[in-house]
Short mmCIF file of C-alpha atoms in Angstrom, two decimals:
data_model
loop_
_atom_site.label_atom_id
_atom_site.label_comp_id
_atom_site.label_asym_id
_atom_site.label_seq_id
_atom_site.Cartn_x
_atom_site.Cartn_y
_atom_site.Cartn_z
CA UNK A 1 10.64 4.79 -1.11
CA UNK A 2 12.76 6.27 -4.00
CA UNK A 3 14.80 9.81 -2.93
CA UNK A 4 13.07 12.15 -5.38
CA UNK A 5 11.73 15.02 -4.24
CA UNK A 6 8.44 14.62 -1.79
CA UNK A 7 6.05 17.85 -1.18
CA UNK A 8 6.25 19.58 1.84
CA UNK A 9 3.82 18.76 4.78
CA UNK A 10 0.50 20.78 4.54
CA UNK A 11 -0.54 21.82 7.66
CA UNK A 12 -2.47 19.03 8.77
CA UNK A 13 0.40 16.75 7.86
CA UNK A 14 2.93 18.38 10.12
CA UNK A 15 0.64 18.34 13.15
CA UNK A 16 0.58 14.48 12.94
CA UNK A 17 4.22 14.54 12.09
CA UNK A 18 4.78 16.48 15.30
CA UNK A 19 2.43 14.05 17.56
CA UNK A 20 4.54 11.01 15.97
CA UNK A 21 8.07 12.57 16.86
CA UNK A 22 7.62 14.74 19.98
CA UNK A 23 5.22 12.05 22.27
CA UNK A 24 5.47 8.65 22.30
CA UNK A 25 1.99 8.04 21.16
CA UNK A 26 0.48 4.76 19.50
CA UNK A 27 -1.30 6.70 16.43
CA UNK A 28 -3.14 5.36 13.58
CA UNK A 29 -2.57 7.21 10.41
CA UNK A 30 -5.73 6.62 7.66
CA UNK A 31 -7.27 8.62 5.64
CA UNK A 32 -9.22 8.79 1.87
CA UNK A 33 -6.95 7.91 -1.00
CA UNK A 34 -4.98 10.58 -1.65
CA UNK A 35 -4.67 12.32 1.07
CA UNK A 36 -0.96 12.26 1.11
CA UNK A 37 -0.91 8.90 4.06
CA UNK A 38 2.76 7.81 1.69
CA UNK A 39 4.18 11.47 1.87
CA UNK A 40 3.55 12.09 5.56
CA UNK A 41 5.30 8.14 5.96
CA UNK A 42 8.06 9.07 3.67
CA UNK A 43 8.94 12.14 5.94
CA UNK A 44 9.01 10.30 8.61
CA UNK A 45 11.06 7.62 7.76
CA UNK A 46 13.68 10.12 6.53
CA UNK A 47 13.97 13.43 9.27
CA UNK A 48 12.36 11.24 12.20
CA UNK A 49 15.50 11.48 15.24
CA UNK A 50 13.97 8.49 16.94
CA UNK A 51 15.72 4.65 15.95
CA UNK A 52 12.40 3.38 13.81
CA UNK A 53 12.34 0.24 12.45
CA UNK A 54 9.59 0.51 8.70
CA UNK A 55 7.53 -2.89 8.25
CA UNK A 56 4.67 -4.23 6.35
CA UNK A 57 2.51 -6.99 5.66
CA UNK A 58 3.29 -8.61 2.34
CA UNK A 59 7.00 -8.62 0.50
CA UNK A 60 6.03 -6.19 -1.86
CA UNK A 61 4.47 -3.59 0.36
CA UNK A 62 7.70 -4.15 2.12
CA UNK A 63 9.69 -3.21 -0.87
CA UNK A 64 7.52 -0.18 -1.48
CA UNK A 65 8.48 1.50 1.95
CA UNK A 66 12.16 0.26 1.76
CA UNK A 67 11.87 -1.77 4.85
CA UNK A 68 10.48 -5.65 6.00
CA UNK A 69 8.09 -8.17 6.24
CA UNK A 70 6.17 -8.41 9.48
CA UNK A 71 7.24 -11.57 9.42
CA UNK A 72 10.57 -11.41 9.07
CA UNK A 73 11.11 -8.96 10.79
CA UNK A 74 9.61 -10.53 14.41
CA UNK A 75 10.37 -14.42 12.79
CA UNK A 76 6.79 -15.18 13.79
CA UNK A 77 5.58 -18.08 11.55
CA UNK A 78 3.06 -17.53 8.37
CA UNK A 79 -0.28 -18.67 9.36
CA UNK A 80 -2.53 -18.19 12.74
CA UNK A 81 -0.33 -17.58 15.74
CA UNK A 82 -2.28 -18.03 18.86
CA UNK A 83 -1.42 -17.30 21.79
CA UNK A 84 1.64 -18.79 22.26
CA UNK A 85 5.36 -17.35 22.39
CA UNK A 86 7.51 -17.53 19.68
CA UNK A 87 10.71 -18.77 20.32
CA UNK A 88 13.59 -15.63 20.12
CA UNK A 89 17.43 -15.72 19.30
CA UNK A 90 19.59 -13.22 21.50
CA UNK A 91 19.92 -11.75 18.23
CA UNK A 92 16.43 -10.76 17.69
CA UNK A 93 15.84 -9.49 20.94
CA UNK A 94 18.95 -7.45 20.92
CA UNK A 95 17.18 -5.81 17.30
CA UNK A 96 13.20 -5.67 19.34
CA UNK A 97 15.57 -3.65 22.20
CA UNK A 98 16.84 -1.11 19.77
CA UNK A 99 13.89 0.12 18.20
CA UNK A 100 12.35 3.06 19.99
CA UNK A 101 9.50 3.21 17.15
CA UNK A 102 8.06 0.63 15.13
CA UNK A 103 6.07 1.58 11.76
CA UNK A 104 3.79 -0.55 10.11
CA UNK A 105 2.56 0.19 6.71
CA UNK A 106 -0.99 -1.03 4.53
CA UNK A 107 -1.83 -2.07 8.28
CA UNK A 108 -5.56 -2.32 7.44
CA UNK A 109 -3.81 -5.98 5.99
CA UNK A 110 -2.73 -6.96 9.24
CA UNK A 111 -5.24 -9.09 11.00
CA UNK A 112 -6.11 -8.95 14.92
CA UNK A 113 -3.91 -12.27 15.56
CA UNK A 114 -0.85 -10.89 14.07
CA UNK A 115 -1.24 -7.53 15.90
CA UNK A 116 -1.11 -9.83 19.18
CA UNK A 117 1.91 -11.38 18.25
CA UNK A 118 3.75 -8.01 17.44
CA UNK A 119 2.92 -7.36 20.89
CA UNK A 120 3.90 -10.19 22.65
CA UNK A 121 7.07 -10.53 21.24
CA UNK A 122 7.89 -6.49 21.99
CA UNK A 123 6.77 -7.52 25.45
CA UNK A 124 9.31 -10.75 25.81
CA UNK A 125 12.19 -8.99 24.03
CA UNK A 126 12.10 -6.56 26.13
CA UNK A 127 11.15 -7.77 29.19
CA UNK A 128 8.72 -5.42 30.07
CA UNK A 129 5.59 -7.93 29.73
CA UNK A 130 3.08 -5.10 31.34
CA UNK A 131 3.69 -2.94 29.20
CA UNK A 132 1.97 -2.71 25.12
CA UNK A 133 4.29 -3.63 23.09
CA UNK A 134 6.80 -3.38 25.55
CA UNK A 135 7.31 0.20 25.53
CA UNK A 136 8.19 0.76 21.54
CA UNK A 137 5.77 3.68 20.17
CA UNK A 138 3.54 1.95 16.99
CA UNK A 139 2.61 4.48 14.64
CA UNK A 140 0.34 2.59 11.97
CA UNK A 141 -0.50 4.16 8.55
CA UNK A 142 -3.43 2.54 6.32
CA UNK A 143 -6.92 3.09 5.00
CA UNK A 144 -9.52 0.16 6.37
CA UNK A 145 -11.93 0.88 3.33
CA UNK A 146 -9.32 -0.07 0.75
CA UNK A 147 -7.45 -2.95 1.90
CA UNK A 148 -8.39 -5.91 3.82
CA UNK A 149 -6.76 -8.69 5.60
CA UNK A 150 -6.93 -12.53 3.35
CA UNK A 151 -10.08 -14.28 5.63
CA UNK A 152 -9.01 -16.70 7.38
CA UNK A 153 -10.73 -20.50 6.60
CA UNK A 154 -11.42 -23.41 8.31
CA UNK A 155 -10.13 -24.03 11.84
CA UNK A 156 -8.71 -20.66 11.45
CA UNK A 157 -11.69 -18.88 11.38
CA UNK A 158 -13.23 -20.92 13.91
CA UNK A 159 -10.40 -19.48 16.37
CA UNK A 160 -10.79 -15.89 15.43
CA UNK A 161 -14.33 -16.13 15.83
CA UNK A 162 -14.32 -17.43 19.07
CA UNK A 163 -11.46 -15.42 20.09
CA UNK A 164 -11.57 -11.97 18.11
CA UNK A 165 -14.47 -9.30 17.47
CA UNK A 166 -13.21 -9.86 13.75
CA UNK A 167 -10.22 -10.82 12.03
CA UNK A 168 -8.97 -6.50 11.29
CA UNK A 169 -6.10 -5.30 13.04
CA UNK A 170 -8.27 -2.87 15.80
CA UNK A 171 -9.82 -5.60 17.17
CA UNK A 172 -6.85 -7.07 18.62
CA UNK A 173 -6.59 -7.47 22.73
CA UNK A 174 -3.51 -5.32 22.34
CA UNK A 175 -6.23 -2.39 21.60
CA UNK A 176 -8.57 -3.39 24.47
CA UNK A 177 -11.23 -0.98 23.73
CA UNK A 178 -13.57 -0.23 21.00
CA UNK A 179 -14.69 3.13 21.47
CA UNK A 180 -12.95 6.47 21.30
CA UNK A 181 -13.47 10.33 23.20
CA UNK A 182 -14.06 13.24 21.17
CA UNK A 183 -10.42 13.95 20.83
CA UNK A 184 -9.49 10.88 18.59
CA UNK A 185 -8.44 8.28 21.32
CA UNK A 186 -9.27 4.36 21.40
CA UNK A 187 -10.89 3.32 25.03
CA UNK A 188 -8.64 1.13 26.57
CA UNK A 189 -8.77 -1.56 29.43
CA UNK A 190 -5.87 -1.53 31.93
CA UNK A 191 -4.47 -4.28 29.36
CA UNK A 192 -4.68 -2.64 26.15
CA UNK A 193 -2.47 0.01 24.41
CA UNK A 194 -4.28 3.88 24.17
CA UNK A 195 -4.55 4.08 20.30
CA UNK A 196 -4.41 7.97 19.34
CA UNK A 197 -6.83 7.87 15.32
CA UNK A 198 -6.12 10.95 12.77
CA UNK A 199 -7.40 11.20 9.84
CA UNK A 200 -5.69 13.20 7.34
CA UNK A 201 -8.91 15.15 5.43
CA UNK A 202 -7.37 17.54 2.34
CA UNK A 203 -7.43 15.28 -0.99
CA UNK A 204 -4.56 16.22 -2.93
CA UNK A 205 -5.64 13.86 -6.01
CA UNK A 206 -8.46 15.42 -7.05
CA UNK A 207 -9.69 18.68 -7.22
CA UNK A 208 -13.34 19.04 -8.33
CA UNK A 209 -15.54 19.19 -4.85
CA UNK A 210 -18.50 17.30 -6.59
CA UNK A 211 -16.19 14.05 -7.53
CA UNK A 212 -14.55 14.38 -4.04
CA UNK A 213 -17.97 13.90 -2.53
CA UNK A 214 -18.88 11.15 -4.55
CA UNK A 215 -15.44 9.30 -3.90
CA UNK A 216 -16.13 9.61 -0.55
CA UNK A 217 -20.03 8.14 -0.76
CA UNK A 218 -18.42 5.25 -2.34
CA UNK A 219 -15.62 5.04 0.15
CA UNK A 220 -18.54 4.52 3.31
CA UNK A 221 -21.35 2.69 0.74
CA UNK A 222 -23.75 5.29 1.13
CA UNK A 223 -23.99 6.02 -2.99
CA UNK A 224 -27.46 7.59 -3.92
CA UNK A 225 -29.38 7.13 -6.71
CA UNK A 226 -28.33 10.12 -8.27
CA UNK A 227 -24.69 9.60 -7.70
CA UNK A 228 -25.11 6.37 -8.84
CA UNK A 229 -26.61 7.75 -12.30
CA UNK A 230 -23.94 10.57 -12.62
CA UNK A 231 -21.26 7.87 -12.52
CA UNK A 232 -22.85 5.34 -14.73
CA UNK A 233 -23.75 7.89 -17.51
CA UNK A 234 -20.17 9.39 -17.37
CA UNK A 235 -18.94 5.86 -17.67
CA UNK A 236 -21.16 5.02 -20.12
CA UNK A 237 -19.02 6.66 -23.00
CA UNK A 238 -17.17 5.01 -25.64
CA UNK A 239 -13.33 5.23 -24.56
CA UNK A 240 -11.47 7.23 -27.56
CA UNK A 241 -9.23 6.25 -29.64
CA UNK A 242 -5.75 7.43 -28.94
CA UNK A 243 -4.32 10.56 -30.81
CA UNK A 244 -0.95 10.16 -32.29
CA UNK A 245 1.64 9.50 -29.64
CA UNK A 246 -1.23 9.14 -26.93
CA UNK A 247 -1.22 5.80 -25.40
CA UNK A 248 -4.26 3.78 -24.87
CA UNK A 249 -6.29 4.54 -21.65
CA UNK A 250 -5.13 2.13 -19.17
CA UNK A 251 -7.77 -0.66 -17.81
CA UNK A 252 -8.43 -1.34 -14.47
CA UNK A 253 -9.88 -4.88 -13.76
CA UNK A 254 -10.93 -7.20 -10.71
CA UNK A 255 -8.56 -10.29 -11.45
CA UNK A 256 -5.29 -11.47 -12.96
CA UNK A 257 -6.77 -13.25 -15.41
CA UNK A 258 -8.67 -10.58 -17.47
CA UNK A 259 -5.24 -8.05 -16.84
CA UNK A 260 -3.15 -11.12 -18.42
CA UNK A 261 -5.50 -11.41 -21.15
CA UNK A 262 -5.77 -7.60 -22.21
CA UNK A 263 -2.09 -7.33 -22.21
CA UNK A 264 -1.33 -10.25 -24.15
CA UNK A 265 -3.75 -9.51 -26.54
CA UNK A 266 -2.13 -6.28 -27.08
CA UNK A 267 0.94 -7.28 -27.20
CA UNK A 268 0.23 -9.67 -29.92
CA UNK A 269 -1.32 -7.56 -32.12
CA UNK A 270 1.93 -5.44 -32.39
CA UNK A 271 4.26 -6.38 -35.21
CA UNK A 272 7.65 -8.02 -34.79
CA UNK A 273 8.98 -10.49 -32.05
CA UNK A 274 8.60 -10.00 -28.36
CA UNK A 275 11.87 -9.32 -26.91
CA UNK A 276 12.65 -10.67 -23.17
CA UNK A 277 14.40 -9.52 -20.25
CA UNK A 278 15.25 -11.58 -17.42
CA UNK A 279 15.47 -10.87 -13.92
CA UNK A 280 18.55 -10.91 -11.98
CA UNK A 281 17.90 -12.13 -9.03
CA UNK A 282 20.43 -12.78 -5.78
CA UNK A 283 20.04 -13.87 -1.99
CA UNK A 284 16.71 -14.75 -0.54
CA UNK A 285 13.99 -12.49 -2.12
CA UNK A 286 10.97 -14.89 -1.07
CA UNK A 287 8.38 -16.19 -3.56
CA UNK A 288 7.34 -15.09 -6.68
CA UNK A 289 4.48 -12.61 -5.18
CA UNK A 290 7.11 -10.66 -3.59
CA UNK A 291 8.60 -9.98 -6.79
CA UNK A 292 8.35 -6.08 -7.58
CA UNK A 293 8.69 -6.83 -11.17
CA UNK A 294 8.04 -9.78 -13.89
CA UNK A 295 11.13 -12.11 -13.72
CA UNK A 296 10.44 -12.50 -17.09
CA UNK A 297 9.45 -8.81 -18.96
CA UNK A 298 8.17 -9.37 -22.62
CA UNK A 299 8.14 -6.09 -24.67
CA UNK A 300 7.99 -5.43 -28.16
CA UNK A 301 7.86 -1.39 -29.69
CA UNK A 302 4.63 0.26 -29.21
CA UNK A 303 4.26 -1.50 -26.03
CA UNK A 304 2.46 0.01 -23.36
CA UNK A 305 3.96 0.36 -20.11
CA UNK A 306 3.46 1.54 -16.81
CA UNK A 307 6.66 2.38 -14.65
CA UNK A 308 7.51 0.77 -11.13
CA UNK A 309 10.00 2.75 -9.41
CA UNK A 310 10.33 6.68 -9.55
CA UNK A 311 12.70 8.28 -11.22
CA UNK A 312 15.87 8.63 -8.72
CA UNK A 313 18.24 9.94 -11.30
CA UNK A 314 16.91 12.98 -11.79
CA UNK A 315 19.83 14.85 -9.67
CA UNK A 316 17.55 17.28 -8.51
CA UNK A 317 15.56 18.27 -11.80
CA UNK A 318 11.68 17.60 -11.57
CA UNK A 319 11.81 13.63 -12.51
CA UNK A 320 11.21 12.10 -15.33
CA UNK A 321 8.73 9.63 -14.31
CA UNK A 322 7.10 8.66 -10.80
CA UNK A 323 5.69 4.97 -10.07
CA UNK A 324 2.67 4.60 -12.19
CA UNK A 325 3.53 6.78 -14.76
CA UNK A 326 2.20 4.95 -18.55
CA UNK A 327 4.00 5.79 -21.24
CA UNK A 328 4.91 3.54 -24.54
CA UNK A 329 8.35 1.67 -25.97
CA UNK A 330 9.62 3.19 -28.39
CA UNK A 331 13.49 1.37 -28.74
CA UNK A 332 14.59 -1.73 -27.29
CA UNK A 333 18.42 -2.15 -27.44
CA UNK A 334 20.63 -4.61 -25.14
CA UNK A 335 20.69 -2.79 -21.43
CA UNK A 336 18.15 -0.30 -22.38
CA UNK A 337 14.15 0.48 -23.17
CA UNK A 338 13.51 3.57 -24.36
CA UNK A 339 9.99 4.84 -23.45
CA UNK A 340 7.93 7.93 -24.95
CA UNK A 341 6.08 9.84 -22.22
CA UNK A 342 4.19 12.53 -22.98
CA UNK A 343 6.21 13.01 -25.71
CA UNK A 344 9.71 12.67 -24.58
CA UNK A 345 11.92 9.63 -24.77
CA UNK A 346 14.09 8.55 -22.42
CA UNK A 347 16.20 5.83 -21.96
CA UNK A 348 15.52 3.17 -18.95
CA UNK A 349 17.93 1.20 -17.50
CA UNK A 350 17.77 -1.77 -15.06
CA UNK A 351 16.77 -1.09 -11.34
CA UNK A 352 17.47 -2.63 -8.64
CA UNK A 353 15.00 -3.37 -5.77
CA UNK A 354 17.22 -3.92 -2.57
CA UNK A 355 15.68 -6.25 0.30
CA UNK A 356 16.70 -4.97 3.41
CA UNK A 357 16.63 -6.61 7.12
CA UNK A 358 17.53 -4.60 10.13
CA UNK A 359 19.84 -5.78 12.63
CA UNK A 360 21.42 -4.94 15.54
CA UNK A 361 25.10 -3.36 15.93
CA UNK A 362 26.42 -4.18 19.45
CA UNK A 363 29.39 -1.28 18.67
CA UNK A 364 27.33 1.41 18.29
CA UNK A 365 23.95 0.11 19.94
CA UNK A 366 21.30 1.41 16.90
CA UNK A 367 19.81 -0.35 14.73
CA UNK A 368 21.28 -1.31 10.72
CA UNK A 369 19.30 -1.66 8.08
CA UNK A 370 21.28 -4.47 5.44
CA UNK A 371 20.42 -5.50 2.10
CA UNK A 372 19.36 -8.88 2.53
CA UNK A 373 18.55 -9.70 -1.49
CA UNK A 374 18.49 -7.95 -4.57
CA UNK A 375 15.95 -7.75 -7.78
CA UNK A 376 17.21 -6.39 -10.91
CA UNK A 377 15.01 -5.84 -13.72
CA UNK A 378 13.59 -3.08 -16.08
CA UNK A 379 11.15 -0.97 -13.86
CA UNK A 380 8.33 -1.52 -16.52
CA UNK A 381 5.41 -3.72 -16.74
CA UNK A 382 2.62 -4.45 -19.55
CA UNK A 383 0.00 -1.46 -18.73
CA UNK A 384 -2.70 -2.15 -21.10
CA UNK A 385 -4.44 -3.28 -18.05
CA UNK A 386 -3.40 -3.79 -14.38
CA UNK A 387 -5.49 -5.14 -11.30
CA UNK A 388 -7.68 -2.98 -8.85
CA UNK A 389 -5.19 -4.23 -6.18
CA UNK A 390 -1.79 -3.23 -8.24
CA UNK A 391 -3.55 -0.13 -9.13
CA UNK A 392 -2.87 0.94 -5.13
CA UNK A 393 -1.34 4.30 -4.76
CA UNK A 394 -0.99 5.13 -8.54
CA UNK A 395 -2.75 8.30 -10.07
CA UNK A 396 -4.38 8.10 -13.46
CA UNK A 397 -5.93 10.56 -15.40
CA UNK A 398 -8.46 8.33 -17.34
CA UNK A 399 -8.76 4.82 -16.72
CA UNK A 400 -11.34 2.07 -17.99
CA UNK A 401 -12.67 0.28 -15.15
CA UNK A 402 -13.73 -3.41 -15.49
CA UNK A 403 -15.29 -4.86 -12.81
CA UNK A 404 -16.41 -7.76 -14.65
CA UNK A 405 -19.06 -10.31 -12.76
CA UNK A 406 -18.76 -7.89 -9.66
CA UNK A 407 -16.67 -6.70 -7.33
CA UNK A 408 -15.43 -9.44 -5.13
CA UNK A 409 -13.82 -7.71 -1.84
CA UNK A 410 -14.82 -4.77 0.06
CA UNK A 411 -13.21 -1.23 -1.20
CA UNK A 412 -12.44 -2.80 -4.38
CA UNK A 413 -14.74 -0.18 -6.50
CA UNK A 414 -13.78 2.35 -4.42
CA UNK A 415 -9.74 2.09 -4.71
CA UNK A 416 -10.42 1.57 -8.62
CA UNK A 417 -12.58 4.96 -8.91
CA UNK A 418 -10.51 6.91 -6.32
CA UNK A 419 -7.12 6.69 -8.75
CA UNK A 420 -8.99 9.09 -10.86
CA UNK A 421 -8.07 12.58 -11.18
CA UNK A 422 -11.34 13.80 -12.22
CA UNK A 423 -15.15 12.23 -13.28
CA UNK A 424 -13.82 13.07 -17.16
CA UNK A 425 -11.47 10.61 -17.12
CA UNK A 426 -14.26 7.53 -15.75
CA UNK A 427 -14.94 5.09 -18.41
CA UNK A 428 -16.35 2.07 -17.32
CA UNK A 429 -17.21 -1.55 -19.09
CA UNK A 430 -20.53 -1.62 -17.56
CA UNK A 431 -22.45 0.24 -15.33
CA UNK A 432 -22.00 0.16 -11.30
CA UNK A 433 -24.54 -1.97 -9.35
CA UNK A 434 -25.35 -1.65 -6.08
CA UNK A 435 -23.41 -5.01 -4.88
CA UNK A 436 -20.35 -3.68 -6.31
CA UNK A 437 -20.57 -1.01 -3.57
CA UNK A 438 -18.92 -3.15 -0.67
CA UNK A 439 -18.08 -1.69 2.88
CA UNK A 440 -16.92 -4.25 5.60
CA UNK A 441 -19.12 -3.73 8.59
CA UNK A 442 -16.68 -4.32 10.94
CA UNK A 443 -14.55 -1.23 9.25
CA UNK A 444 -18.38 1.18 9.68
CA UNK A 445 -18.75 -0.34 13.27
CA UNK A 446 -14.87 0.88 14.14
CA UNK A 447 -15.01 4.00 12.45
CA UNK A 448 -18.06 5.45 13.87
CA UNK A 449 -17.41 4.21 17.18
CA UNK A 450 -14.13 5.56 17.21
CA UNK A 451 -15.14 9.11 16.16
CA UNK A 452 -12.26 10.05 14.69
CA UNK A 453 -10.92 13.65 15.26
CA UNK A 454 -9.64 15.73 12.56
CA UNK A 455 -5.85 16.13 12.48
#
C-alpha cells in the first residue's frame, strides 16, 4: 500500500470502519468493483489502534497490501490441509498471540479448508480452543463475484466434496451457518463464529447510472437481451487510431499467451534494439509467480507501459501516476526510464518491493513487521495488453476486451467490463455470448442467503 494520499472515507465506508475499529466483530467487507474496498483497507491499516496482521492468499496480493501470505504467516503447508493441527514453534505461537485483528485481503481466493486451518491455528496457539479464531477478530475484504479460489482436483476434490458444501471460504466450518438475519448477520451454530457482512454500494469508478446498472446485471448473471445488445452494439466499433502523443488503447485478454503475443508484436514493430533491465532480488522472495514485476523487462523508445506502483515521491503534491496508469517510453538512460503520461514526461527510477514477515518482540510484547526480501525493478510492464486477472483493481478510460474462445472463469467478464469508467470506452473483439457471463452458483446461494444489509 503505497503511501499516497487516499480519499477521505465516505459515510458508508466510515460506518464500516467504525464497526471494525470499535468492536470485536468478525466482518466481511464486500461490494462491486470501484466501491472503495481497497481505500477502506488502507485506512484501517494506517490508522487502527489495534495490533493487526494483514495477509492475503497469494504473494502478489500480499505485496499489494504490504502484508504476508496466509501460508507464511501461519506456517501452513501448500495444498489441502485437512483436519490435523500443524506443529507450531514457540515463535509462531507468540506471534499469533499478539494479534488483535487479522485482516485478509482477496478473501474470495481463500478456500474453505484454508479458512478452517487458520481458525485451528489461532485456537491452538492462543490456548482458546472453544473460541472461534482463538478470540482474534477477523476482517475480510473481497468480492466473490470477481475472483474465485483455485478449484481442487482429484483426491483433494473428493475430500472437499465429502466435507464441505463448497470450496469457498464462506462454507468453512468456522462459519457454521448459511443464512443471515435482516441485519446482515450470518446465522451460526454453537461452534461457529458470527460474521457481519457489509456491502459497500456507492460506486466511485463509474458515474453513469445506466452503465452501473449494466455492470450490476453482468455481476449477478442477469443480463437481458436489451443489455447485451447495448454492450455489443457499443463494443462493435473499430478502436480509433491513437492521436499524436496518445497511447494505443490497452487490450484486456483472458490468457497469458495472448497478452504476451500482443505485447511482443508491438515491441518488435518499434525501431531499434530492445534494452533489458534485470531485477535485483535479495532474500527469499518466492517463485516467479510471486514477483511483482518482470525479472527481465524489455523496453524500447515508444513502448506502451503500465505503472505497477503508485507514485510515492510526490511529497504532498498530486501523484504523477498511480498503479495502472498507462504511458509511453520516450527515453531510456541507465538508471532512469522517461515515460510520457498525459502529455507530461517523468523520469522513473527502479523501485523496491518489500516482502514482509511478522514477528513478535518480547521486549515490547508487540508485533513487528520485518523485511524478509526485496525485489528491485522499474515499476513498469509492457501494456499494449494485460490479462484480465492482472487488471484487477485497475481503472481504464478505454479498453479493448478480448475474450478469445470464451471466458473460462466465473466473474471474468465482469472484472473486464468493470475496469472501464464509462460505456463509451468499451471495444470488443467479438460480441459477448451468453456463456461469457458466468456466476458461480455457490456465490449466488451465499449472497442471496446472506441478504446483505446496506452499510
